[in-house]
Amino acid sequence: MPHPDVLISEVGPRDGLQSVQATMPTADKLRWIDALHVAGVREIEVASFVPARLLPQMADAAEVVRHAVLLPGLTVMALVPNRKGAEAALAAGVHKLTMPVSASVAHSLANVRKTREEMVQEVRAIAALRRDIAPHVKLEAGISTAFGCTLQGEVPEDEVIRLAVQCVEAGADESGLSDTVGYANPAQVRRLFRRLRAELGDKAGAAHMHNTRGLGLANCLAAYEEGVRTFDASLGGLGGCPYAPGASGNVVTEDLVFMFEAMGVHTGIDIGRLIAARAPLMAGLPGEPVYGMTPEAGLPKGFIQGKAHA
Ligand code: ZN
């Protein structure tokens, strides 16, 4: 397969699983992660290091990391909200830490019970910890509610960009933008990523888009056209938003890979094998709805992956 043009970062085992009620058994998680790796996925956010009493779905985070790091060529990422979580994630052997930093004042307090300024301090503390004990590990700040917030409504764009810059100044290797609640539109995505890239250059990070209002793919394409090359997505769109019944949460990995491959933009991911990776996901979460137009409709007649690029 040709060298990938974009990196599809699978977030289902973290973002997806922590949004559903049921807890997937560890053995199913490992089978699912293996199947994603077999399909060619090369970055997976496998877990969140938070207290098990808050998120029982993530109680096996260390075990999942210790398995995932055995898969060749895979970047194993974990979400850490604080220094304690970062210590546990580093001890388990992750390759990359991602921190959720809310641009919305209200969401930050509700989600991590810290102000935005306190979260920047947290980034600084974790960057120092990383430098001291695991300098090879990457640190990413994901600016959540960057396109709007269910609690606060509008989030001023200047504040989003300023926070992303502050996170990099505090020691993060990159800051990406997340549409946590599915409010973004393509014009806004273009504007914000253009500003982010102008401020941060190659330290501008991933686009994390949700499909709550059906604009997930359009928003990813807008980000791509602004030069973004890393995209978060979730297999089967796992993580449906509880406030929008019937709508998937994260952008569906299968549909995103199909869009790029049909355009001749190489993802390094085999769509057939990617769709096959839905089986262990569904086996581990019986009854949980999974989404995706491409898996339902099938590939177009005569479709050859990546052909348009040739
Ligand atoms: Zn998400």
Tab-separated table of C-alpha atoms and ligand atoms in Angstrom:
chain	number	residue	atom	x	y	z
A	1	MET	CA	0.000	0.000	0.000
A	2	PRO	CA	1.350	3.500	-0.793
A	3	HIS	CA	2.608	5.796	1.940
A	4	PRO	CA	-0.383	7.394	3.727
A	5	ASP	CA	-1.234	11.024	2.977
A	6	VAL	CA	-3.341	11.404	6.116
A	7	LEU	CA	-3.314	9.830	9.587
A	8	ILE	CA	-6.640	8.465	10.782
A	9	SER	CA	-6.502	8.310	14.567
A	10	GLU	CA	-9.047	5.838	15.912
A	11	VAL	CA	-10.642	7.052	19.151
A	12	GLY	CA	-13.424	4.477	19.556
A	13	PRO	CA	-11.810	2.475	22.378
A	14	ARG	CA	-11.614	5.707	24.445
A	15	ASP	CA	-14.070	8.360	23.242
A	16	GLY	CA	-16.574	5.772	22.027
A	17	LEU	CA	-16.480	3.370	24.947
A	18	GLN	CA	-16.632	6.047	27.620
A	19	SER	CA	-19.799	7.449	26.042
A	20	VAL	CA	-21.785	4.217	26.207
A	21	GLN	CA	-23.399	2.771	29.325
A	22	ALA	CA	-22.124	-0.779	28.987
A	23	THR	CA	-18.561	-1.798	29.802
A	24	MET	CA	-16.825	-3.783	27.065
A	25	PRO	CA	-14.987	-6.821	28.470
A	26	THR	CA	-11.197	-6.468	28.249
A	27	ALA	CA	-10.785	-9.483	25.952
A	28	ASP	CA	-13.179	-7.904	23.420
A	29	LYS	CA	-11.339	-4.580	23.603
A	30	LEU	CA	-8.075	-6.333	22.784
A	31	ARG	CA	-9.643	-8.244	19.870
A	32	TRP	CA	-11.121	-5.000	18.552
A	33	ILE	CA	-7.798	-3.153	18.787
A	34	ASP	CA	-6.028	-6.068	17.067
A	35	ALA	CA	-8.577	-5.980	14.221
A	36	LEU	CA	-8.093	-2.219	13.782
A	37	HIS	CA	-4.345	-2.760	13.610
A	38	VAL	CA	-4.756	-5.540	11.036
A	39	ALA	CA	-6.815	-3.096	8.925
A	40	GLY	CA	-3.855	-0.700	8.885
A	41	VAL	CA	-4.867	1.753	11.613
A	42	ARG	CA	-1.605	3.181	12.991
A	43	GLU	CA	-2.772	5.407	15.838
A	44	ILE	CA	-5.366	4.403	18.424
A	45	GLU	CA	-6.529	6.231	21.522
A	46	VAL	CA	-6.967	3.075	23.550
A	47	ALA	CA	-8.011	4.299	26.985
A	48	SER	CA	-8.579	7.095	29.450
A	49	PHE	CA	-6.629	7.147	32.708
A	50	VAL	CA	-9.260	8.345	35.145
A	51	PRO	CA	-10.428	6.852	38.470
A	52	ALA	CA	-12.403	3.629	37.866
A	53	ARG	CA	-15.176	4.853	40.169
A	54	LEU	CA	-15.815	7.710	37.714
A	55	LEU	CA	-15.499	5.645	34.537
A	56	PRO	CA	-15.772	1.891	35.107
A	57	GLN	CA	-15.512	1.438	31.314
A	58	MET	CA	-11.836	2.409	31.606
A	59	ALA	CA	-10.848	0.390	34.685
A	60	ASP	CA	-8.618	-1.859	32.544
A	61	ALA	CA	-6.735	1.042	30.897
A	62	ALA	CA	-3.251	-0.139	31.886
A	63	GLU	CA	-3.887	-3.696	30.722
A	64	VAL	CA	-5.209	-2.458	27.373
A	65	VAL	CA	-2.147	-0.242	26.888
A	66	ARG	CA	0.254	-3.047	27.762
A	67	HIS	CA	-1.348	-5.181	25.041
A	68	ALA	CA	-1.587	-2.456	22.390
A	69	VAL	CA	2.090	-1.479	22.641
A	70	LEU	CA	2.990	-4.974	21.412
A	71	LEU	CA	1.408	-4.267	18.001
A	72	PRO	CA	4.129	-3.253	15.523
A	73	GLY	CA	4.038	0.264	14.094
A	74	LEU	CA	1.103	1.345	16.269
A	75	THR	CA	1.144	4.645	18.162
A	76	VAL	CA	-0.699	3.965	21.410
A	77	MET	CA	-2.378	7.027	22.842
A	78	ALA	CA	-4.242	7.591	26.098
A	79	LEU	CA	-6.293	10.465	27.428
A	80	VAL	CA	-5.103	11.913	30.734
A	81	PRO	CA	-6.951	14.699	32.556
A	82	ASN	CA	-4.288	15.251	35.233
A	83	ARG	CA	-0.809	14.412	36.492
A	84	LYS	CA	-1.929	11.290	38.326
A	85	GLY	CA	-3.453	9.897	35.143
A	86	ALA	CA	-0.320	10.813	33.195
A	87	GLU	CA	1.871	8.944	35.688
A	88	ALA	CA	-0.245	5.804	35.315
A	89	ALA	CA	-0.337	6.075	31.517
A	90	LEU	CA	3.434	6.532	31.296
A	91	ALA	CA	3.982	3.606	33.657
A	92	ALA	CA	1.840	1.438	31.361
A	93	GLY	CA	4.030	2.448	28.404
A	94	VAL	CA	1.931	4.736	26.175
A	95	HIS	CA	3.556	6.466	23.199
A	96	LYS	CA	1.411	9.560	23.313
A	97	LEU	CA	-0.647	11.451	25.891
A	98	THR	CA	-3.632	13.552	24.989
A	99	MET	CA	-5.122	16.105	27.376
A	100	PRO	CA	-8.632	17.533	27.100
A	101	VAL	CA	-8.525	21.310	27.527
A	102	SER	CA	-11.933	22.999	27.235
A	103	ALA	CA	-12.225	26.339	25.492
A	104	SER	CA	-15.619	26.841	27.138
A	105	VAL	CA	-15.423	28.165	30.701
A	106	ALA	CA	-18.591	26.300	31.673
A	107	HIS	CA	-17.561	22.992	30.067
A	108	SER	CA	-14.124	23.072	31.661
A	109	LEU	CA	-15.623	23.377	35.142
A	110	ALA	CA	-18.265	20.726	34.445
A	111	ASN	CA	-15.889	18.250	32.799
A	112	VAL	CA	-12.706	18.425	34.868
A	113	ARG	CA	-13.724	20.826	37.674
A	114	LYS	CA	-10.891	23.144	36.701
A	115	THR	CA	-10.703	26.522	35.012
A	116	ARG	CA	-9.017	26.841	31.640
A	117	GLU	CA	-6.044	28.515	33.304
A	118	GLU	CA	-5.721	25.629	35.757
A	119	MET	CA	-5.758	23.172	32.836
A	120	VAL	CA	-2.915	25.050	31.140
A	121	GLN	CA	-0.982	24.664	34.412
A	122	GLU	CA	-1.820	20.955	34.287
A	123	VAL	CA	-0.389	20.774	30.745
A	124	ARG	CA	2.771	22.460	32.055
A	125	ALA	CA	3.070	19.945	34.915
A	126	ILE	CA	2.569	16.954	32.644
A	127	ALA	CA	5.013	18.318	30.072
A	128	ALA	CA	7.607	18.555	32.854
A	129	LEU	CA	6.843	15.023	34.034
A	130	ARG	CA	7.175	13.738	30.472
A	131	ARG	CA	10.493	15.546	30.026
A	132	ASP	CA	11.848	14.001	33.218
A	133	ILE	CA	10.747	10.391	32.892
A	134	ALA	CA	9.659	9.722	29.276
A	135	PRO	CA	11.085	12.316	26.852
A	136	HIS	CA	10.226	10.164	23.811
A	137	VAL	CA	6.468	10.306	24.610
A	138	LYS	CA	4.430	12.866	22.686
A	139	LEU	CA	1.995	15.222	24.382
A	140	GLU	CA	-1.060	16.610	22.626
A	141	ALA	CA	-3.631	19.103	23.897
A	142	GLY	CA	-7.087	18.640	22.406
A	143	ILE	CA	-9.002	21.895	22.651
A	144	SER	CA	-12.528	20.668	23.341
A	145	THR	CA	-15.739	22.639	22.715
A	146	ALA	CA	-13.650	24.643	20.210
A	147	PHE	CA	-16.675	25.172	17.954
A	148	GLY	CA	-19.384	25.711	20.550
A	149	CYS	CA	-20.674	24.315	23.822
A	150	THR	CA	-24.000	22.874	24.984
A	151	LEU	CA	-23.632	24.709	28.319
A	152	GLN	CA	-22.260	28.048	27.218
A	153	GLY	CA	-23.374	28.294	23.589
A	154	GLU	CA	-20.909	30.289	21.531
A	155	VAL	CA	-17.203	29.997	22.338
A	156	PRO	CA	-15.240	33.050	21.130
A	157	GLU	CA	-12.734	32.098	18.421
A	158	ASP	CA	-10.032	34.346	19.871
A	159	GLU	CA	-10.236	32.431	23.142
A	160	VAL	CA	-9.958	29.067	21.345
A	161	ILE	CA	-6.823	30.102	19.476
A	162	ARG	CA	-5.273	31.754	22.537
A	163	LEU	CA	-5.814	28.599	24.604
A	164	ALA	CA	-4.285	26.367	21.904
A	165	VAL	CA	-1.211	28.619	21.798
A	166	GLN	CA	-0.966	28.634	25.606
A	167	CYS	CA	-0.975	24.818	25.659
A	168	VAL	CA	1.933	24.674	23.204
A	169	GLU	CA	3.778	27.367	25.179
A	170	ALA	CA	3.201	25.220	28.284
A	171	GLY	CA	4.988	22.312	26.611
A	172	ALA	CA	2.456	20.394	24.494
A	173	ASP	CA	3.894	19.195	21.173
A	174	GLU	CA	0.664	20.042	19.393
A	175	SER	CA	-2.813	21.476	19.921
A	176	GLY	CA	-5.771	20.175	17.934
A	177	LEU	CA	-9.380	21.326	17.827
A	178	SER	CA	-12.371	19.233	18.882
A	179	ASP	CA	-16.016	19.702	18.039
A	180	THR	CA	-17.043	17.934	21.234
A	181	VAL	CA	-20.783	18.539	20.858
A	182	GLY	CA	-21.193	18.541	17.070
A	183	TYR	CA	-21.847	22.268	16.557
A	184	ALA	CA	-19.193	22.967	13.908
A	185	ASN	CA	-19.816	23.923	10.298
A	186	PRO	CA	-17.291	23.834	7.439
A	187	ALA	CA	-16.837	27.630	7.176
A	188	GLN	CA	-16.026	27.814	10.880
A	189	VAL	CA	-13.696	24.811	10.625
A	190	ARG	CA	-11.804	26.511	7.791
A	191	ARG	CA	-11.510	29.775	9.729
A	192	LEU	CA	-10.306	28.224	12.973
A	193	PHE	CA	-7.835	25.767	11.477
A	194	ARG	CA	-6.433	28.487	9.218
A	195	ARG	CA	-5.801	30.647	12.285
A	196	LEU	CA	-4.455	27.704	14.284
A	197	ARG	CA	-1.989	26.792	11.552
A	198	ALA	CA	-0.939	30.415	11.117
A	199	GLU	CA	-0.199	30.612	14.868
A	200	LEU	CA	1.297	27.181	15.459
A	201	GLY	CA	2.636	25.919	12.129
A	202	ASP	CA	3.421	22.200	12.381
A	203	LYS	CA	2.330	22.221	16.034
A	204	ALA	CA	-1.265	22.592	14.865
A	205	GLY	CA	-2.812	19.202	15.612
A	206	ALA	CA	-5.727	16.967	14.721
A	207	ALA	CA	-9.311	17.692	13.719
A	208	HIS	CA	-11.685	15.863	16.057
A	209	MET	CA	-15.134	16.147	14.512
A	210	HIS	CA	-18.491	14.807	15.575
A	211	ASN	CA	-21.349	13.858	13.303
A	212	THR	CA	-24.184	14.893	15.603
A	213	ARG	CA	-25.786	17.117	12.951
A	214	GLY	CA	-24.548	15.222	9.921
A	215	LEU	CA	-21.643	17.581	9.163
A	216	GLY	CA	-18.774	15.405	10.357
A	217	LEU	CA	-17.386	14.515	6.925
A	218	ALA	CA	-17.942	18.001	5.520
A	219	ASN	CA	-16.017	19.402	8.473
A	220	CYS	CA	-13.165	16.915	7.989
A	221	LEU	CA	-12.941	17.834	4.310
A	222	ALA	CA	-12.859	21.543	5.189
A	223	ALA	CA	-10.031	20.866	7.650
A	224	TYR	CA	-8.173	18.790	5.052
A	225	GLU	CA	-8.400	21.640	2.575
A	226	GLU	CA	-6.836	23.903	5.208
A	227	GLY	CA	-3.884	21.527	5.465
A	228	VAL	CA	-4.899	19.333	8.423
A	229	ARG	CA	-3.528	15.808	8.005
A	230	THR	CA	-4.595	14.033	11.234
A	231	PHE	CA	-8.234	13.157	11.825
A	232	ASP	CA	-9.856	11.513	14.816
A	233	ALA	CA	-12.687	9.102	14.073
A	234	SER	CA	-14.529	6.253	15.741
A	235	LEU	CA	-15.376	2.873	14.240
A	236	GLY	CA	-19.129	2.563	13.821
A	237	GLY	CA	-19.399	6.177	15.039
A	238	LEU	CA	-19.404	4.724	18.533
A	239	GLY	CA	-20.296	7.213	21.221
A	240	GLY	CA	-23.714	8.476	20.202
A	241	CYS	CA	-24.581	11.791	21.781
A	242	PRO	CA	-27.270	11.273	24.459
A	243	TYR	CA	-28.782	14.685	23.585
A	244	ALA	CA	-29.332	13.820	19.923
A	245	PRO	CA	-31.102	10.456	19.667
A	246	GLY	CA	-30.289	8.525	16.503
A	247	ALA	CA	-27.292	10.687	15.714
A	248	SER	CA	-23.831	9.213	15.874
A	249	GLY	CA	-21.181	10.917	17.954
A	250	ASN	CA	-17.712	10.819	16.483
A	251	VAL	CA	-17.122	10.836	12.741
A	252	VAL	CA	-17.476	7.269	11.464
A	253	THR	CA	-14.013	5.890	10.621
A	254	GLU	CA	-15.339	3.704	7.799
A	255	ASP	CA	-17.020	6.665	6.044
A	256	LEU	CA	-14.021	8.942	6.558
A	257	VAL	CA	-11.623	6.360	5.122
A	258	PHE	CA	-13.980	5.788	2.203
A	259	MET	CA	-14.160	9.527	1.477
A	260	PHE	CA	-10.394	9.950	1.446
A	261	GLU	CA	-9.643	6.769	-0.500
A	262	ALA	CA	-12.313	7.603	-3.104
A	263	MET	CA	-10.583	10.996	-3.515
A	264	GLY	CA	-7.228	9.272	-3.989
A	265	VAL	CA	-5.970	10.462	-0.590
A	266	HIS	CA	-4.205	7.478	0.940
A	267	THR	CA	-5.043	6.499	4.510
A	268	GLY	CA	-2.986	3.309	4.733
A	269	ILE	CA	-6.178	1.563	5.873
A	270	ASP	CA	-7.849	-1.341	4.058
A	271	ILE	CA	-11.588	-0.576	3.995
A	272	GLY	CA	-12.639	-4.217	3.804
A	273	ARG	CA	-10.615	-5.120	6.866
A	274	LEU	CA	-11.784	-1.966	8.615
A	275	ILE	CA	-15.410	-3.004	8.136
A	276	ALA	CA	-14.476	-6.468	9.418
A	277	ALA	CA	-13.206	-4.807	12.617
A	278	ARG	CA	-16.845	-3.976	13.437
A	279	ALA	CA	-17.418	-7.643	14.356
A	280	PRO	CA	-15.353	-7.658	17.575
A	281	LEU	CA	-16.775	-4.231	18.456
A	282	MET	CA	-20.354	-5.462	18.137
A	283	ALA	CA	-19.556	-8.735	19.911
A	284	GLY	CA	-18.186	-6.799	22.879
A	285	LEU	CA	-21.150	-4.407	23.092
A	286	PRO	CA	-24.242	-6.435	22.246
A	287	GLY	CA	-27.256	-4.269	21.390
A	288	GLU	CA	-25.268	-1.033	21.125
A	289	PRO	CA	-26.110	0.857	17.908
A	290	VAL	CA	-23.306	1.311	15.386
A	291	TYR	CA	-23.445	3.775	12.527
A	292	GLY	CA	-21.887	4.200	9.118
A	293	MET	CA	-23.233	4.710	5.605
A	294	THR	CA	-20.398	2.910	3.796
A	295	PRO	CA	-20.701	-0.358	5.752
A	296	GLU	CA	-24.471	-0.340	5.125
A	297	ALA	CA	-24.347	0.528	1.424
A	298	GLY	CA	-21.188	-1.375	0.520
A	299	LEU	CA	-18.421	-0.130	-1.763
A	300	PRO	CA	-19.329	1.183	-5.242
A	301	LYS	CA	-19.144	-1.274	-8.125
A	302	GLY	CA	-15.598	-1.519	-9.442
A	303	PHE	CA	-14.215	0.531	-6.537
A	304	ILE	CA	-10.459	0.155	-6.214
A	305	GLN	CA	-8.930	1.707	-3.126
A	306	GLY	CA	-6.763	4.760	-3.783
A	307	LYS	CA	-7.062	4.387	-7.554
A	308	ALA	CA	-7.846	8.032	-8.306
A	309	HIS	CA	-4.401	9.067	-7.035
A	310	ALA	CA	-2.368	6.685	-9.216
B	1	ZN	ZN	-15.281	12.835	20.297
